[in-house]
mmCIF file of C-alpha atoms and ligand atoms in Angstrom:
data_model
loop_
_atom_site.group_PDB
_atom_site.id
_atom_site.type_symbol
_atom_site.label_atom_id
_atom_site.label_comp_id
_atom_site.label_asym_id
_atom_site.label_seq_id
_atom_site.Cartn_x
_atom_site.Cartn_y
_atom_site.Cartn_z
ATOM 1 C CA MET A 188 -40.646 40.577 -57.416
ATOM 2 C CA PRO A 189 -38.356 40.047 -54.556
ATOM 3 C CA LEU A 190 -34.921 41.439 -54.744
ATOM 4 C CA MET A 191 -32.390 39.751 -56.541
ATOM 5 C CA LYS A 192 -29.219 38.300 -54.706
ATOM 6 C CA ASN A 193 -26.976 40.610 -56.823
ATOM 7 C CA LYS A 194 -29.256 43.748 -56.020
ATOM 8 C CA GLU A 195 -29.217 43.199 -52.252
ATOM 9 C CA LYS A 196 -25.263 42.787 -52.412
ATOM 10 C CA ASP A 197 -25.257 46.130 -54.152
ATOM 11 C CA ILE A 198 -27.605 48.038 -51.649
ATOM 12 C CA ILE A 199 -25.398 46.442 -48.806
ATOM 13 C CA LYS A 200 -22.103 47.794 -50.186
ATOM 14 C CA PHE A 201 -23.990 51.297 -51.101
ATOM 15 C CA LEU A 202 -25.048 51.417 -47.353
ATOM 16 C CA TYR A 203 -21.504 50.186 -46.386
ATOM 17 C CA ASN A 204 -19.719 52.647 -48.048
ATOM 18 C CA ALA A 205 -21.835 55.588 -46.928
ATOM 19 C CA GLU A 206 -21.210 55.078 -43.448
ATOM 20 C CA CYS A 207 -17.443 54.286 -44.190
ATOM 21 C CA ASN A 208 -17.080 57.671 -45.776
ATOM 22 C CA ALA A 209 -19.249 59.582 -43.914
ATOM 23 C CA GLN A 210 -21.456 60.595 -47.112
ATOM 24 C CA GLU A 211 -25.063 61.060 -47.231
ATOM 25 C CA ILE A 212 -26.938 58.841 -49.889
ATOM 26 C CA VAL A 213 -30.243 58.717 -51.663
ATOM 27 C CA LYS A 214 -32.853 56.372 -50.101
ATOM 28 C CA ILE A 215 -32.923 52.843 -51.346
ATOM 29 C CA THR A 216 -36.647 53.318 -52.048
ATOM 30 C CA ASP A 217 -35.704 55.923 -54.537
ATOM 31 C CA GLN A 218 -34.690 53.255 -56.945
ATOM 32 C CA TYR A 219 -36.610 50.095 -55.295
ATOM 33 C CA PRO A 220 -39.986 51.654 -54.279
ATOM 34 C CA LYS A 221 -41.387 48.213 -53.558
ATOM 35 C CA LEU A 222 -38.812 47.418 -51.194
ATOM 36 C CA THR A 223 -40.777 45.344 -48.374
ATOM 37 C CA VAL A 224 -39.763 45.360 -44.655
ATOM 38 C CA LYS A 225 -39.184 41.490 -44.820
ATOM 39 C CA GLU A 226 -36.458 42.299 -47.692
ATOM 40 C CA ALA A 227 -35.219 45.352 -45.660
ATOM 41 C CA TYR A 228 -34.195 43.189 -42.528
ATOM 42 C CA SER A 229 -32.752 40.805 -44.771
ATOM 43 C CA LEU A 230 -30.644 43.521 -45.961
ATOM 44 C CA GLN A 231 -29.847 44.560 -42.414
ATOM 45 C CA HIS A 232 -28.950 41.081 -41.767
ATOM 46 C CA GLY A 233 -26.603 41.133 -44.674
ATOM 47 C CA LEU A 234 -25.126 44.232 -43.725
ATOM 48 C CA LEU A 235 -24.200 43.030 -40.386
ATOM 49 C CA ALA A 236 -22.445 40.152 -42.164
ATOM 50 C CA HIS A 237 -20.734 42.321 -44.500
ATOM 51 C CA LYS A 238 -19.453 44.408 -41.788
ATOM 52 C CA ILE A 239 -18.444 41.174 -39.659
ATOM 53 C CA TYR A 240 -16.462 40.043 -42.832
ATOM 54 C CA GLU A 241 -14.816 43.825 -43.878
ATOM 55 C CA ASN A 242 -13.673 44.679 -40.291
ATOM 56 C CA GLY A 243 -14.319 42.137 -38.011
ATOM 57 C CA THR A 244 -16.849 43.706 -35.677
ATOM 58 C CA LYS A 245 -18.993 41.659 -33.618
ATOM 59 C CA ARG A 246 -22.627 41.633 -32.872
ATOM 60 C CA ILE A 247 -23.102 42.552 -29.253
ATOM 61 C CA GLY A 248 -26.997 42.794 -28.823
ATOM 62 C CA ILE A 249 -29.797 44.999 -30.533
ATOM 63 C CA LYS A 250 -31.376 48.600 -30.185
ATOM 64 C CA LEU A 251 -34.917 49.180 -30.664
ATOM 65 C CA GLY A 252 -36.388 52.123 -32.748
ATOM 66 C CA LEU A 253 -39.793 53.863 -33.300
ATOM 67 C CA THR A 254 -40.839 52.880 -29.861
ATOM 68 C CA SER A 255 -42.803 56.056 -29.248
ATOM 69 C CA LYS A 256 -46.225 56.877 -30.552
ATOM 70 C CA GLU A 257 -45.135 60.273 -31.846
ATOM 71 C CA LYS A 258 -42.384 58.474 -34.065
ATOM 72 C CA GLN A 259 -44.570 55.743 -34.930
ATOM 73 C CA LYS A 260 -47.159 58.325 -36.014
ATOM 74 C CA MET A 261 -44.470 60.529 -37.920
ATOM 75 C CA MET A 262 -43.755 57.351 -39.956
ATOM 76 C CA GLY A 263 -47.361 56.478 -40.608
ATOM 77 C CA VAL A 264 -46.480 52.943 -38.506
ATOM 78 C CA ASN A 265 -47.959 51.227 -35.422
ATOM 79 C CA GLU A 266 -44.892 48.747 -34.789
ATOM 80 C CA ALA A 267 -41.239 49.484 -33.343
ATOM 81 C CA ILE A 268 -38.214 48.169 -35.489
ATOM 82 C CA TYR A 269 -35.138 46.681 -34.192
ATOM 83 C CA GLY A 270 -31.447 46.827 -35.503
ATOM 84 C CA TYR A 271 -28.119 45.045 -34.413
ATOM 85 C CA LEU A 272 -25.389 46.634 -31.902
ATOM 86 C CA HIS A 273 -22.069 45.825 -33.330
ATOM 87 C CA SER A 274 -18.706 45.911 -30.927
ATOM 88 C CA ASP A 275 -17.302 48.836 -32.820
ATOM 89 C CA MET A 276 -20.191 51.113 -32.012
ATOM 90 C CA ILE A 277 -19.135 51.128 -28.253
ATOM 91 C CA ALA A 278 -18.127 54.903 -27.154
ATOM 92 C CA TYR A 279 -17.260 56.122 -23.787
ATOM 93 C CA GLU A 280 -18.080 58.942 -21.859
ATOM 94 C CA TRP A 281 -14.358 59.788 -21.076
ATOM 95 C CA GLU A 282 -13.680 59.822 -24.864
ATOM 96 C CA PRO A 283 -14.698 62.499 -27.043
ATOM 97 C CA ILE A 284 -16.649 61.492 -29.742
ATOM 98 C CA GLU A 285 -15.341 62.469 -33.322
ATOM 99 C CA TYR A 286 -17.372 64.413 -35.380
ATOM 100 C CA SER A 287 -15.683 63.754 -39.045
ATOM 101 C CA PRO A 288 -16.519 60.222 -39.331
ATOM 102 C CA LEU A 289 -20.262 61.007 -38.742
ATOM 103 C CA ILE A 290 -22.811 62.664 -41.272
ATOM 104 C CA HIS A 291 -25.343 64.465 -39.211
ATOM 105 C CA PRO A 292 -25.633 62.768 -35.916
ATOM 106 C CA LYS A 293 -28.243 62.804 -33.103
ATOM 107 C CA ALA A 294 -28.282 61.548 -29.550
ATOM 108 C CA GLU A 295 -31.309 60.123 -27.846
ATOM 109 C CA PRO A 296 -31.382 59.194 -24.230
ATOM 110 C CA GLU A 297 -32.162 55.493 -23.395
ATOM 111 C CA ILE A 298 -32.167 52.690 -21.049
ATOM 112 C CA ALA A 299 -29.722 49.916 -21.584
ATOM 113 C CA PHE A 300 -30.430 46.373 -20.471
ATOM 114 C CA LEU A 301 -27.437 44.410 -19.952
ATOM 115 C CA LEU A 302 -28.418 40.472 -20.125
ATOM 116 C CA GLY A 303 -27.025 38.022 -17.976
ATOM 117 C CA GLU A 304 -28.889 35.027 -19.415
ATOM 118 C CA ASP A 305 -29.901 34.041 -22.988
ATOM 119 C CA LEU A 306 -33.393 35.108 -23.959
ATOM 120 C CA GLN A 307 -35.041 33.125 -26.820
ATOM 121 C CA GLY A 308 -38.554 32.390 -27.931
ATOM 122 C CA GLU A 309 -41.873 33.522 -28.865
ATOM 123 C CA ASP A 310 -43.401 32.915 -25.719
ATOM 124 C CA VAL A 311 -40.947 34.877 -23.902
ATOM 125 C CA THR A 312 -42.805 37.075 -21.247
ATOM 126 C CA ALA A 313 -42.083 40.550 -19.919
ATOM 127 C CA ARG A 314 -41.265 38.852 -16.326
ATOM 128 C CA ASP A 315 -38.556 36.360 -18.556
ATOM 129 C CA VAL A 316 -37.095 39.814 -19.722
ATOM 130 C CA ILE A 317 -36.596 40.962 -16.350
ATOM 131 C CA SER A 318 -35.299 37.988 -14.846
ATOM 132 C CA ALA A 319 -32.633 37.910 -17.504
ATOM 133 C CA THR A 320 -31.429 41.412 -17.172
ATOM 134 C CA LYS A 321 -28.254 41.728 -14.670
ATOM 135 C CA TYR A 322 -28.553 45.585 -14.930
ATOM 136 C CA VAL A 323 -29.887 48.434 -16.459
ATOM 137 C CA ALA A 324 -28.103 51.579 -17.034
ATOM 138 C CA PRO A 325 -28.518 55.068 -18.514
ATOM 139 C CA ALA A 326 -27.241 55.303 -22.307
ATOM 140 C CA LEU A 327 -26.985 57.548 -24.846
ATOM 141 C CA GLU A 328 -27.420 56.033 -28.656
ATOM 142 C CA ILE A 329 -26.109 58.216 -31.524
ATOM 143 C CA ILE A 330 -27.917 57.696 -34.332
ATOM 144 C CA ASP A 331 -26.703 58.977 -37.734
ATOM 145 C CA SER A 332 -28.993 57.784 -40.759
ATOM 146 C CA ARG A 333 -26.784 57.545 -44.036
ATOM 147 C CA PHE A 334 -29.854 58.954 -45.977
ATOM 148 C CA LYS A 335 -29.922 62.581 -46.915
ATOM 149 C CA ASP A 336 -31.475 64.867 -44.421
ATOM 150 C CA PHE A 337 -32.511 61.876 -41.966
ATOM 151 C CA ARG A 338 -35.656 61.145 -44.614
ATOM 152 C CA PHE A 339 -36.600 57.695 -45.275
ATOM 153 C CA THR A 340 -39.530 55.096 -45.357
ATOM 154 C CA LEU A 341 -39.844 52.245 -42.812
ATOM 155 C CA ALA A 342 -38.127 50.049 -45.164
ATOM 156 C CA ASP A 343 -35.150 52.395 -45.804
ATOM 157 C CA VAL A 344 -34.609 52.973 -42.380
ATOM 158 C CA ILE A 345 -34.614 48.912 -41.373
ATOM 159 C CA ALA A 346 -32.340 48.452 -44.196
ATOM 160 C CA ASP A 347 -29.953 51.092 -42.692
ATOM 161 C CA ASN A 348 -29.753 49.358 -39.317
ATOM 162 C CA CYS A 349 -32.377 51.696 -37.971
ATOM 163 C CA SER A 350 -29.846 54.729 -38.130
ATOM 164 C CA SER A 351 -27.397 53.159 -35.524
ATOM 165 C CA ALA A 352 -23.898 54.448 -35.237
ATOM 166 C CA LYS A 353 -22.617 54.866 -31.724
ATOM 167 C CA PHE A 354 -23.777 54.188 -28.080
ATOM 168 C CA ILE A 355 -22.571 54.914 -24.632
ATOM 169 C CA VAL A 356 -23.509 53.245 -21.492
ATOM 170 C CA GLY A 357 -23.110 55.193 -18.173
ATOM 171 C CA SER A 358 -21.386 53.974 -15.578
ATOM 172 C CA ARG A 359 -24.152 53.699 -12.773
ATOM 173 C CA TRP A 360 -25.663 49.701 -13.365
ATOM 174 C CA VAL A 361 -28.738 49.029 -11.418
ATOM 175 C CA SER A 362 -30.460 45.620 -10.817
ATOM 176 C CA PRO A 363 -33.740 45.946 -12.706
ATOM 177 C CA GLY A 364 -35.696 44.542 -9.615
ATOM 178 C CA ALA A 365 -34.604 47.777 -7.900
ATOM 179 C CA ILE A 366 -36.359 50.638 -10.101
ATOM 180 C CA ASP A 367 -39.956 50.934 -11.670
ATOM 181 C CA LEU A 368 -38.588 50.604 -15.130
ATOM 182 C CA GLY A 369 -41.872 52.045 -16.419
ATOM 183 C CA ASN A 370 -41.552 55.308 -14.687
ATOM 184 C CA ILE A 371 -38.005 56.504 -14.885
ATOM 185 C CA GLY A 372 -37.940 60.769 -15.867
ATOM 186 C CA MET A 373 -35.047 62.013 -17.887
ATOM 187 C CA VAL A 374 -33.817 65.581 -18.558
ATOM 188 C CA LEU A 375 -31.652 65.963 -21.659
ATOM 189 C CA SER A 376 -29.264 68.933 -21.769
ATOM 190 C CA LYS A 377 -27.032 70.481 -24.552
ATOM 191 C CA ASN A 378 -24.217 72.627 -23.366
ATOM 192 C CA GLY A 379 -26.177 73.343 -20.168
ATOM 193 C CA LYS A 380 -29.159 74.121 -21.482
ATOM 194 C CA VAL A 381 -32.210 71.760 -20.996
ATOM 195 C CA ILE A 382 -33.652 70.748 -24.347
ATOM 196 C CA ALA A 383 -35.951 67.994 -23.557
ATOM 197 C CA THR A 384 -37.489 66.049 -20.722
ATOM 198 C CA GLY A 385 -38.876 62.392 -21.155
ATOM 199 C CA SER A 386 -40.056 59.351 -19.355
ATOM 200 C CA SER A 387 -39.417 55.466 -20.065
ATOM 201 C CA ALA A 388 -43.207 55.258 -20.101
ATOM 202 C CA ALA A 389 -42.664 56.655 -23.717
ATOM 203 C CA VAL A 390 -40.972 53.481 -24.780
ATOM 204 C CA LEU A 391 -44.028 51.637 -25.556
ATOM 205 C CA GLY A 392 -45.431 52.156 -22.097
ATOM 206 C CA ASN A 393 -42.441 50.245 -20.749
ATOM 207 C CA PRO A 394 -38.947 49.456 -22.092
ATOM 208 C CA VAL A 395 -39.558 45.883 -20.790
ATOM 209 C CA THR A 396 -42.656 45.648 -23.175
ATOM 210 C CA ALA A 397 -40.576 46.779 -25.869
ATOM 211 C CA ILE A 398 -37.652 44.309 -25.416
ATOM 212 C CA THR A 399 -40.106 41.494 -25.067
ATOM 213 C CA TRP A 400 -41.672 42.685 -28.302
ATOM 214 C CA ALA A 401 -38.197 42.355 -29.875
ATOM 215 C CA VAL A 402 -37.531 39.155 -28.689
ATOM 216 C CA HIS A 403 -40.448 37.683 -30.513
ATOM 217 C CA GLN A 404 -39.638 39.311 -33.672
ATOM 218 C CA LEU A 405 -36.077 37.752 -33.494
ATOM 219 C CA ALA A 406 -37.734 34.492 -32.111
ATOM 220 C CA SER A 407 -39.731 34.312 -35.390
ATOM 221 C CA LYS A 408 -36.271 34.524 -37.547
ATOM 222 C CA GLY A 409 -34.997 31.791 -35.180
ATOM 223 C CA GLU A 410 -32.752 34.472 -33.606
ATOM 224 C CA GLY A 411 -32.169 35.516 -29.679
ATOM 225 C CA LEU A 412 -30.466 37.491 -27.371
ATOM 226 C CA LYS A 413 -27.283 36.101 -25.523
ATOM 227 C CA LYS A 414 -25.845 36.237 -22.269
ATOM 228 C CA GLY A 415 -23.509 39.577 -22.047
ATOM 229 C CA ASP A 416 -25.814 41.162 -24.666
ATOM 230 C CA VAL A 417 -26.781 44.776 -24.540
ATOM 231 C CA VAL A 418 -30.177 45.984 -25.490
ATOM 232 C CA LEU A 419 -31.126 49.835 -26.062
ATOM 233 C CA SER A 420 -34.503 50.063 -25.507
ATOM 234 C CA GLY A 421 -35.750 52.925 -27.282
ATOM 235 C CA ALA A 422 -35.724 56.819 -27.235
ATOM 236 C CA MET A 423 -37.149 58.372 -23.912
ATOM 237 C CA SER A 424 -37.460 61.792 -26.071
ATOM 238 C CA LYS A 425 -36.814 63.145 -29.145
ATOM 239 C CA ALA A 426 -33.427 62.925 -30.645
ATOM 240 C CA ILE A 427 -31.051 66.163 -30.626
ATOM 241 C CA ALA A 428 -28.611 67.042 -33.505
ATOM 242 C CA PHE A 429 -25.079 67.866 -32.187
ATOM 243 C CA ASN A 430 -22.174 69.001 -33.814
ATOM 244 C CA SER A 431 -18.296 69.463 -32.779
ATOM 245 C CA ASN A 432 -17.685 70.977 -29.401
ATOM 246 C CA ASP A 433 -21.327 70.169 -28.157
ATOM 247 C CA SER A 434 -21.842 68.399 -24.772
ATOM 248 C CA ILE A 435 -24.873 66.381 -24.262
ATOM 249 C CA VAL A 436 -25.930 64.951 -20.706
ATOM 250 C CA ALA A 437 -29.014 62.940 -19.790
ATOM 251 C CA GLN A 438 -29.894 62.720 -16.142
ATOM 252 C CA PHE A 439 -32.192 60.010 -15.269
ATOM 253 C CA ASN A 440 -34.250 59.726 -11.887
ATOM 254 C CA ASN A 441 -32.737 56.469 -9.652
ATOM 255 C CA LEU A 442 -30.487 55.825 -12.585
ATOM 256 C CA GLY A 443 -27.731 58.552 -12.655
ATOM 257 C CA SER A 444 -26.483 60.031 -15.539
ATOM 258 C CA VAL A 445 -24.641 59.713 -19.057
ATOM 259 C CA SER A 446 -22.896 62.333 -20.884
ATOM 260 C CA LEU A 447 -20.697 62.605 -24.072
ATOM 261 C CA TYR A 448 -18.475 65.374 -25.812
ATOM 262 C CA CYS A 449 -18.196 65.700 -29.669
ATOM 263 C CA GLU A 450 -14.903 66.932 -30.841
HETATM 264 O O1 0L1 B 796 -33.058 54.585 -32.450
HETATM 265 C C1 0L1 B 796 -34.153 54.863 -32.950
HETATM 266 O O2 0L1 B 796 -35.359 55.380 -32.339
HETATM 267 C C2 0L1 B 796 -33.968 55.429 -34.286
HETATM 268 C C3 0L1 B 796 -34.777 54.763 -35.258
HETATM 269 C C4 0L1 B 796 -34.904 55.146 -36.871
HETATM 270 C C5 0L1 B 796 -35.310 56.426 -36.988
HETATM 271 C C6 0L1 B 796 -34.501 57.588 -36.914
HETATM 272 O O3 0L1 B 796 -33.362 57.586 -37.426
HETATM 273 O O4 0L1 B 796 -35.166 58.738 -36.477
HETATM 274 MG MG1 MG B 797 -32.374 55.045 -30.468
#
């Protein structure tokens, strides 16, 4: 039986309050084991509407998740997922990230696509994605699942807006035609020590492929991306946990670096 509207509202408030109070919660599927992916995306959309209503945030783009084969295998799926980026998720390199409003944050190195044109339709191609992109830039996404111990099913994580919390876009913005987007190397360090290395090839072979997929998914729901939107295309390595007083730097070939400091 599909989720009743009043249950949907309760779940949205449950997720929203967990985020506002920085308190981990049990999985939604503990109570609703039959929650489908379609219902989960509807919850995610409802959560966005609730946040816009409650705190005036704005939708400013999307982020992709589960774009690497390893993560898909770990979750037992063979497709990526997407969530919404909101204006209150923007963080800056020069402003420390506060730990206290977060639950158990992790950082992921990603490539941000900054759109110069609208992009919508089930027939959008990789070439269309490149021509609609004004700049690509180095980025760090901070994920912070609201679920206890970062454990969830596919439906749970989709409903929780794919664990989104914050993101930082670095200051070097490059035209997408100027670099080989499918072959950008990256080194991730924590407190000066290399923790992981990765490549943009880990993002479904090429981040442009991942974004094309997401545009098709949005189109099937009558949605699209807008000029000015930011798209976080997916993690280039494993996510790393951080705490107060930690600093993280991701250095990308031909794309500079991006960093965060947590206070
Ligand atoms: O941005 C991401 O890749 C996160 C997707 C959700 C899975 C997770 O929280 O690890
Ligand atoms: Mg991510």
